[in-house]
Short mmCIF file of C-alpha atoms in Angstrom, two decimals:
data_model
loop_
_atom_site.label_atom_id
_atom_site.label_comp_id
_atom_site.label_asym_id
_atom_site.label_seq_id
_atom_site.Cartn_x
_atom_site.Cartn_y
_atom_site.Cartn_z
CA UNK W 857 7.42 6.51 -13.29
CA UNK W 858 7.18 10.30 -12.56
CA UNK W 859 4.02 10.71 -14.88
CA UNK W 860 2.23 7.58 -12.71
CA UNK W 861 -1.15 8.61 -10.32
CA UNK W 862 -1.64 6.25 -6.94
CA UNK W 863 -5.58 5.53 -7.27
CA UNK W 864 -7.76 4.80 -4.65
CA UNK W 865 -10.94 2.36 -3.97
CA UNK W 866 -12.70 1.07 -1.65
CA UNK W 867 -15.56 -1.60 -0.81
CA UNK W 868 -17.07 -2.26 2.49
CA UNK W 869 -14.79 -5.16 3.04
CA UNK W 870 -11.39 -4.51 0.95
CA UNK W 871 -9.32 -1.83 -1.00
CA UNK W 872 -6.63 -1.33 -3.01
CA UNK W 873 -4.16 1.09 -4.38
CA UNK W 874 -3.05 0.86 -7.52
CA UNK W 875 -1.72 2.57 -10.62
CA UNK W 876 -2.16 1.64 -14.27
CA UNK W 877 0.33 1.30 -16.94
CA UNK W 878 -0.02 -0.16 -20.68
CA UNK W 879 0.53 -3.18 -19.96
CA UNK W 880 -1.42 -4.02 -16.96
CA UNK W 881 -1.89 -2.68 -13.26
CA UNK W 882 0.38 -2.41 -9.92
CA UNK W 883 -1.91 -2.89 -6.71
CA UNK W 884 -1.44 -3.06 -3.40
CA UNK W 885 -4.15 -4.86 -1.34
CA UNK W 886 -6.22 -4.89 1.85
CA UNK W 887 -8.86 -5.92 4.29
CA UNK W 888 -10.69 -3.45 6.43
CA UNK W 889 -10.79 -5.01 9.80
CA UNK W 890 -12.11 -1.64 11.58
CA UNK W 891 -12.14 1.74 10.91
CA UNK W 892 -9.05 1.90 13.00
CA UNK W 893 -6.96 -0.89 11.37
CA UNK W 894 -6.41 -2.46 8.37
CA UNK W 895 -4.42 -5.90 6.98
CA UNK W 896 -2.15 -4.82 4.41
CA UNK W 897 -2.08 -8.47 2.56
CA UNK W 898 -0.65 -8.11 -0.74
CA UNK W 899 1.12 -6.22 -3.52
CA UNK W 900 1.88 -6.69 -7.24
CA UNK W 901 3.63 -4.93 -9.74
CA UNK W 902 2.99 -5.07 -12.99
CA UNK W 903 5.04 -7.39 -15.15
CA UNK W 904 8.11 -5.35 -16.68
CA UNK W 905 7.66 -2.28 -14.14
CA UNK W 906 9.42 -4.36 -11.07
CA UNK W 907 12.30 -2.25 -9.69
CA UNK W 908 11.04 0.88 -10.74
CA UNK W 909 9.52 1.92 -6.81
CA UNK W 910 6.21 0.93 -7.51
CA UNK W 911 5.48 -0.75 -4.77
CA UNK W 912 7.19 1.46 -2.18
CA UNK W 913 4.97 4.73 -4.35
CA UNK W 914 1.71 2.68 -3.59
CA UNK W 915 2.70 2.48 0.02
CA UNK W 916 3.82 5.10 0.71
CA UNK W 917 0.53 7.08 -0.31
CA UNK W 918 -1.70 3.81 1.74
CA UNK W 919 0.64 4.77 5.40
CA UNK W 920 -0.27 8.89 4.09
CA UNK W 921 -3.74 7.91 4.19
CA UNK W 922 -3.30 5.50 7.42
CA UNK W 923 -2.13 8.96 9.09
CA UNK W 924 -4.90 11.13 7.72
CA UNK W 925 -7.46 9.51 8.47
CA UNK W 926 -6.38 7.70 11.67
CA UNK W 927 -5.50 3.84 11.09
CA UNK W 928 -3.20 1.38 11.12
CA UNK W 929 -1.58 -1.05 9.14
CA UNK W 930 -0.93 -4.84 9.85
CA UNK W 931 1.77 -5.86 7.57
CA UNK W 932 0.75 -9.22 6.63
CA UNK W 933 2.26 -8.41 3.04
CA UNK W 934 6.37 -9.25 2.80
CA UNK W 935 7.11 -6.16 0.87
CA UNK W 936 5.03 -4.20 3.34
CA UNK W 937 6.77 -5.66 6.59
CA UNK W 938 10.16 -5.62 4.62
CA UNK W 939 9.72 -1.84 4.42
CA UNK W 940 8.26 -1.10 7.29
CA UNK W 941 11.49 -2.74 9.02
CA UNK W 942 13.70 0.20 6.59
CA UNK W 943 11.57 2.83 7.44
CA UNK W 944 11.61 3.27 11.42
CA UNK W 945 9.90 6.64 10.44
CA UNK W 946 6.80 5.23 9.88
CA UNK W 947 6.26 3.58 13.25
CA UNK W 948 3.33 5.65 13.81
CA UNK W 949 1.66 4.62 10.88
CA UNK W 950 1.81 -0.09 11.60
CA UNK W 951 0.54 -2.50 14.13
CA UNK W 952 2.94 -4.94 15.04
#
């Protein structure tokens, strides 16, 4: 996993962050509500890659970004609000 990139992109509407391995992409998803917030709605890992932190590497790098550049996150995504429950750290970085 060490040799994986998070990428980045963005439309007016939604984004995603995602990296890309041979056999397919990880993603996670979301919809821009404002330039302040954001609905973190879902997040995929590739098939054969599950269990390898995927998922918590793509967030981690969306809630750097959400305290960057100054916005929240709604966890409407399970994984999301699962780990935003295990990481009291990142308070700062959710709207609940």
């Amino acid at each position: 996993m060490s040799d994986l990139s998070v990428m980045h992109e963005e439309g007016d509407k939604k984004g995603r962050y995602y990296v890309v391995h041979a056999s397919g992409e990880s993603e996670l998803t979301y919809s821009i509500i404002s330039a302040k917030q954001v609905i973190a709605d879902h997040t995929q890992v590739a098939s054969g890659h599950e269990g390898e932190g995927i998922g918590l590497m793509l967030l981690r790098e969306m809630i750097a970004d959400a305290r960057s550049k100054g916005f929240q996150i709604v966890p409407l995504c399970p994984f999301v609000n699962a780990q935003r429950r295990k990481h009291p750290e990142w308070a700062d970085a959710f709207s609940v």
